[in-house]
């Protein structure tokens, strides 16, 4: 392990029933690493991942794989459903009958969640091809074969202020976090929350956006006019559908429809996670609001200013700008 990664235990005030302790992982072996001009930053993940880091790094990738990669709370579920349907000839029947988490497997959830005993890395490896796989891991912790085999990868970025609000609710209700809002928000501003560093997560994929197997999207553009974005996604997958078919798909993918759909609103997963992590009986839905700019309703002016400064500093020297 030491030749590939340096793993450091860290002290944290953000532990919770879902993840009791954390480590920083620094990738040392840059074989097949795709960003020659941007060395990998140490990534923060639950300590359980130390047992899976090599397994994920050496994960066998196939050309017909489809990977959906995001920082948490950036429209991942929405994108999974969109991509799965486009890639499966708009098979709504299967999409209704088979839970999205079964159709599009969360690679590392069993490798990070203390109370999930399933090896989801192995589950993903054994999926029937073509496999759809979701991950929140940064470039440095993803399988190195992604950059040599070059399957299709869809990345979605979202404004960190809206991420902060959505992630806080998720961390409280799904992970069982009972610390203060301020500690969590400060953790994001100091890149001490799971899957940080947050902005570099997006910047690394922005640097890869011209690769023909990478499609870089933003949550805000999907919210603004998903229907006009669908042909671009279809082109990426070599698919062609009629205008009426795309109209129907846009309706299926609307927030209200997704929220009413048990397959995509993760009802069973939410109840199970809340029970495991001490929140049983409380009210929470996986798809909460989905509003662009909702941070204005939940963050104080002080924290909005702090995030604005943080984002400006993190983006210095880059041509990437978050889509507001």
JSON list of N, CA, C and O in Angstrom, two decimals, residues 61-67 131 143-154 211-215 236-237:
[
{"chain": "A", "resi": 61, "resn": "UNK", "atom": "N", "xyz": [-11.49, -2.13, -15.72]},
{"chain": "A", "resi": 61, "resn": "UNK", "atom": "CA", "xyz": [-12.42, -1.27, -16.45]},
{"chain": "A", "resi": 61, "resn": "UNK", "atom": "C", "xyz": [-12.62, -1.83, -17.85]},
{"chain": "A", "resi": 61, "resn": "UNK", "atom": "O", "xyz": [-11.68, -2.34, -18.47]},
{"chain": "A", "resi": 62, "resn": "UNK", "atom": "N", "xyz": [-13.85, -1.74, -18.36]},
{"chain": "A", "resi": 62, "resn": "UNK", "atom": "CA", "xyz": [-14.15, -2.18, -19.72]},
{"chain": "A", "resi": 62, "resn": "UNK", "atom": "C", "xyz": [-14.55, -0.99, -20.58]},
{"chain": "A", "resi": 62, "resn": "UNK", "atom": "O", "xyz": [-15.11, 0.00, -20.09]},
{"chain": "A", "resi": 63, "resn": "UNK", "atom": "N", "xyz": [-14.28, -1.12, -21.87]},
{"chain": "A", "resi": 63, "resn": "UNK", "atom": "CA", "xyz": [-14.57, -0.04, -22.80]},
{"chain": "A", "resi": 63, "resn": "UNK", "atom": "C", "xyz": [-16.04, 0.33, -22.81]},
{"chain": "A", "resi": 63, "resn": "UNK", "atom": "O", "xyz": [-16.41, 1.49, -23.00]},
{"chain": "A", "resi": 64, "resn": "UNK", "atom": "N", "xyz": [-16.93, -0.66, -22.61]},
{"chain": "A", "resi": 64, "resn": "UNK", "atom": "CA", "xyz": [-18.38, -0.39, -22.66]},
{"chain": "A", "resi": 64, "resn": "UNK", "atom": "C", "xyz": [-18.96, 0.03, -21.32]},
{"chain": "A", "resi": 64, "resn": "UNK", "atom": "O", "xyz": [-20.18, 0.15, -21.18]},
{"chain": "A", "resi": 65, "resn": "UNK", "atom": "N", "xyz": [-18.10, 0.26, -20.31]},
{"chain": "A", "resi": 65, "resn": "UNK", "atom": "CA", "xyz": [-18.57, 0.81, -19.04]},
{"chain": "A", "resi": 65, "resn": "UNK", "atom": "C", "xyz": [-19.14, 2.22, -19.25]},
{"chain": "A", "resi": 65, "resn": "UNK", "atom": "O", "xyz": [-18.73, 2.94, -20.18]},
{"chain": "A", "resi": 66, "resn": "UNK", "atom": "N", "xyz": [-20.01, 2.62, -18.33]},
{"chain": "A", "resi": 66, "resn": "UNK", "atom": "CA", "xyz": [-20.43, 4.01, -18.22]},
{"chain": "A", "resi": 66, "resn": "UNK", "atom": "C", "xyz": [-20.23, 4.43, -16.77]},
{"chain": "A", "resi": 66, "resn": "UNK", "atom": "O", "xyz": [-20.75, 3.77, -15.85]},
{"chain": "A", "resi": 67, "resn": "UNK", "atom": "N", "xyz": [-19.48, 5.49, -16.57]},
{"chain": "A", "resi": 67, "resn": "UNK", "atom": "CA", "xyz": [-19.17, 5.97, -15.23]},
{"chain": "A", "resi": 67, "resn": "UNK", "atom": "C", "xyz": [-19.80, 7.34, -15.02]},
{"chain": "A", "resi": 67, "resn": "UNK", "atom": "O", "xyz": [-19.66, 8.23, -15.87]},
{"chain": "A", "resi": 131, "resn": "UNK", "atom": "N", "xyz": [-21.76, -2.14, -17.85]},
{"chain": "A", "resi": 131, "resn": "UNK", "atom": "CA", "xyz": [-21.96, -1.74, -16.46]},
{"chain": "A", "resi": 131, "resn": "UNK", "atom": "C", "xyz": [-22.15, -0.22, -16.36]},
{"chain": "A", "resi": 131, "resn": "UNK", "atom": "O", "xyz": [-21.46, 0.54, -17.04]},
{"chain": "A", "resi": 143, "resn": "UNK", "atom": "N", "xyz": [-10.20, 4.20, -10.49]},
{"chain": "A", "resi": 143, "resn": "UNK", "atom": "CA", "xyz": [-9.39, 3.18, -11.17]},
{"chain": "A", "resi": 143, "resn": "UNK", "atom": "C", "xyz": [-8.48, 3.78, -12.23]},
{"chain": "A", "resi": 143, "resn": "UNK", "atom": "O", "xyz": [-8.92, 4.60, -13.05]},
{"chain": "A", "resi": 144, "resn": "UNK", "atom": "N", "xyz": [-7.21, 3.39, -12.22]},
{"chain": "A", "resi": 144, "resn": "UNK", "atom": "CA", "xyz": [-6.27, 3.96, -13.18]},
{"chain": "A", "resi": 144, "resn": "UNK", "atom": "C", "xyz": [-6.60, 3.55, -14.61]},
{"chain": "A", "resi": 144, "resn": "UNK", "atom": "O", "xyz": [-6.26, 4.26, -15.56]},
{"chain": "A", "resi": 145, "resn": "UNK", "atom": "N", "xyz": [-7.28, 2.40, -14.78]},
{"chain": "A", "resi": 145, "resn": "UNK", "atom": "CA", "xyz": [-7.62, 1.96, -16.14]},
{"chain": "A", "resi": 145, "resn": "UNK", "atom": "C", "xyz": [-8.65, 2.87, -16.82]},
{"chain": "A", "resi": 145, "resn": "UNK", "atom": "O", "xyz": [-8.84, 2.77, -18.03]},
{"chain": "A", "resi": 146, "resn": "UNK", "atom": "N", "xyz": [-9.31, 3.73, -16.04]},
{"chain": "A", "resi": 146, "resn": "UNK", "atom": "CA", "xyz": [-10.24, 4.67, -16.68]},
{"chain": "A", "resi": 146, "resn": "UNK", "atom": "C", "xyz": [-9.52, 5.50, -17.75]},
{"chain": "A", "resi": 146, "resn": "UNK", "atom": "O", "xyz": [-10.13, 5.90, -18.75]},
{"chain": "A", "resi": 147, "resn": "UNK", "atom": "N", "xyz": [-8.23, 5.74, -17.53]},
{"chain": "A", "resi": 147, "resn": "UNK", "atom": "CA", "xyz": [-7.50, 6.66, -18.41]},
{"chain": "A", "resi": 147, "resn": "UNK", "atom": "C", "xyz": [-6.75, 5.94, -19.52]},
{"chain": "A", "resi": 147, "resn": "UNK", "atom": "O", "xyz": [-6.16, 6.58, -20.38]},
{"chain": "A", "resi": 148, "resn": "UNK", "atom": "N", "xyz": [-6.78, 4.60, -19.50]},
{"chain": "A", "resi": 148, "resn": "UNK", "atom": "CA", "xyz": [-6.17, 3.84, -20.60]},
{"chain": "A", "resi": 148, "resn": "UNK", "atom": "C", "xyz": [-7.24, 3.11, -21.42]},
{"chain": "A", "resi": 148, "resn": "UNK", "atom": "O", "xyz": [-7.17, 3.08, -22.65]},
{"chain": "A", "resi": 149, "resn": "UNK", "atom": "N", "xyz": [-8.24, 2.56, -20.75]},
{"chain": "A", "resi": 149, "resn": "UNK", "atom": "CA", "xyz": [-9.34, 1.88, -21.45]},
{"chain": "A", "resi": 149, "resn": "UNK", "atom": "C", "xyz": [-10.32, 2.91, -22.03]},
{"chain": "A", "resi": 149, "resn": "UNK", "atom": "O", "xyz": [-10.90, 2.71, -23.09]},
{"chain": "A", "resi": 150, "resn": "UNK", "atom": "N", "xyz": [-10.53, 4.01, -21.30]},
{"chain": "A", "resi": 150, "resn": "UNK", "atom": "CA", "xyz": [-11.30, 5.16, -21.75]},
{"chain": "A", "resi": 150, "resn": "UNK", "atom": "C", "xyz": [-12.77, 4.85, -22.03]},
{"chain": "A", "resi": 150, "resn": "UNK", "atom": "O", "xyz": [-13.28, 5.05, -23.14]},
{"chain": "A", "resi": 151, "resn": "UNK", "atom": "N", "xyz": [-13.48, 4.36, -21.02]},
{"chain": "A", "resi": 151, "resn": "UNK", "atom": "CA", "xyz": [-14.94, 4.21, -21.16]},
{"chain": "A", "resi": 151, "resn": "UNK", "atom": "C", "xyz": [-15.59, 5.59, -21.10]},
{"chain": "A", "resi": 151, "resn": "UNK", "atom": "O", "xyz": [-14.93, 6.60, -20.85]},
{"chain": "A", "resi": 152, "resn": "UNK", "atom": "N", "xyz": [-16.88, 5.64, -21.30]},
{"chain": "A", "resi": 152, "resn": "UNK", "atom": "CA", "xyz": [-17.59, 6.91, -21.21]},
{"chain": "A", "resi": 152, "resn": "UNK", "atom": "C", "xyz": [-17.72, 7.34, -19.74]},
{"chain": "A", "resi": 152, "resn": "UNK", "atom": "O", "xyz": [-18.10, 6.54, -18.88]},
{"chain": "A", "resi": 153, "resn": "UNK", "atom": "N", "xyz": [-17.38, 8.60, -19.49]},
{"chain": "A", "resi": 153, "resn": "UNK", "atom": "CA", "xyz": [-17.44, 9.17, -18.14]},
{"chain": "A", "resi": 153, "resn": "UNK", "atom": "C", "xyz": [-18.27, 10.44, -18.21]},
{"chain": "A", "resi": 153, "resn": "UNK", "atom": "O", "xyz": [-17.98, 11.34, -19.02]},
{"chain": "A", "resi": 154, "resn": "UNK", "atom": "N", "xyz": [-19.30, 10.53, -17.39]},
{"chain": "A", "resi": 154, "resn": "UNK", "atom": "CA", "xyz": [-20.10, 11.75, -17.28]},
{"chain": "A", "resi": 154, "resn": "UNK", "atom": "C", "xyz": [-19.82, 12.38, -15.93]},
{"chain": "A", "resi": 154, "resn": "UNK", "atom": "O", "xyz": [-19.98, 11.74, -14.89]},
{"chain": "A", "resi": 211, "resn": "UNK", "atom": "N", "xyz": [-11.38, 15.48, -23.51]},
{"chain": "A", "resi": 211, "resn": "UNK", "atom": "CA", "xyz": [-11.20, 14.07, -23.84]},
{"chain": "A", "resi": 211, "resn": "UNK", "atom": "C", "xyz": [-12.50, 13.55, -24.46]},
{"chain": "A", "resi": 211, "resn": "UNK", "atom": "O", "xyz": [-13.60, 13.82, -23.92]},
{"chain": "A", "resi": 212, "resn": "UNK", "atom": "N", "xyz": [-12.43, 12.82, -25.56]},
{"chain": "A", "resi": 212, "resn": "UNK", "atom": "CA", "xyz": [-13.66, 12.40, -26.25]},
{"chain": "A", "resi": 212, "resn": "UNK", "atom": "C", "xyz": [-14.56, 11.48, -25.43]},
{"chain": "A", "resi": 212, "resn": "UNK", "atom": "O", "xyz": [-15.75, 11.35, -25.73]},
{"chain": "A", "resi": 213, "resn": "UNK", "atom": "N", "xyz": [-14.00, 10.85, -24.40]},
{"chain": "A", "resi": 213, "resn": "UNK", "atom": "CA", "xyz": [-14.81, 9.93, -23.57]},
{"chain": "A", "resi": 213, "resn": "UNK", "atom": "C", "xyz": [-15.34, 10.60, -22.30]},
{"chain": "A", "resi": 213, "resn": "UNK", "atom": "O", "xyz": [-15.93, 9.94, -21.46]},
{"chain": "A", "resi": 214, "resn": "UNK", "atom": "N", "xyz": [-15.12, 11.91, -22.17]},
{"chain": "A", "resi": 214, "resn": "UNK", "atom": "CA", "xyz": [-15.57, 12.64, -20.98]},
{"chain": "A", "resi": 214, "resn": "UNK", "atom": "C", "xyz": [-16.62, 13.67, -21.37]},
{"chain": "A", "resi": 214, "resn": "UNK", "atom": "O", "xyz": [-16.41, 14.47, -22.29]},
{"chain": "A", "resi": 215, "resn": "UNK", "atom": "N", "xyz": [-17.76, 13.66, -20.66]},
{"chain": "A", "resi": 215, "resn": "UNK", "atom": "CA", "xyz": [-18.80, 14.66, -20.85]},
{"chain": "A", "resi": 215, "resn": "UNK", "atom": "C", "xyz": [-18.93, 15.43, -19.54]},
{"chain": "A", "resi": 215, "resn": "UNK", "atom": "O", "xyz": [-19.26, 14.86, -18.50]},
{"chain": "A", "resi": 236, "resn": "UNK", "atom": "N", "xyz": [-23.39, 12.04, -27.19]},
{"chain": "A", "resi": 236, "resn": "UNK", "atom": "CA", "xyz": [-22.24, 11.48, -26.47]},
{"chain": "A", "resi": 236, "resn": "UNK", "atom": "C", "xyz": [-22.33, 9.95, -26.43]},
{"chain": "A", "resi": 236, "resn": "UNK", "atom": "O", "xyz": [-21.32, 9.26, -26.51]},
{"chain": "A", "resi": 237, "resn": "UNK", "atom": "N", "xyz": [-23.56, 9.44, -26.32]},
{"chain": "A", "resi": 237, "resn": "UNK", "atom": "CA", "xyz": [-23.75, 7.99, -26.26]},
{"chain": "A", "resi": 237, "resn": "UNK", "atom": "C", "xyz": [-24.09, 7.38, -27.62]},
{"chain": "A", "resi": 237, "resn": "UNK", "atom": "O", "xyz": [-24.40, 6.18, -27.70]}
]
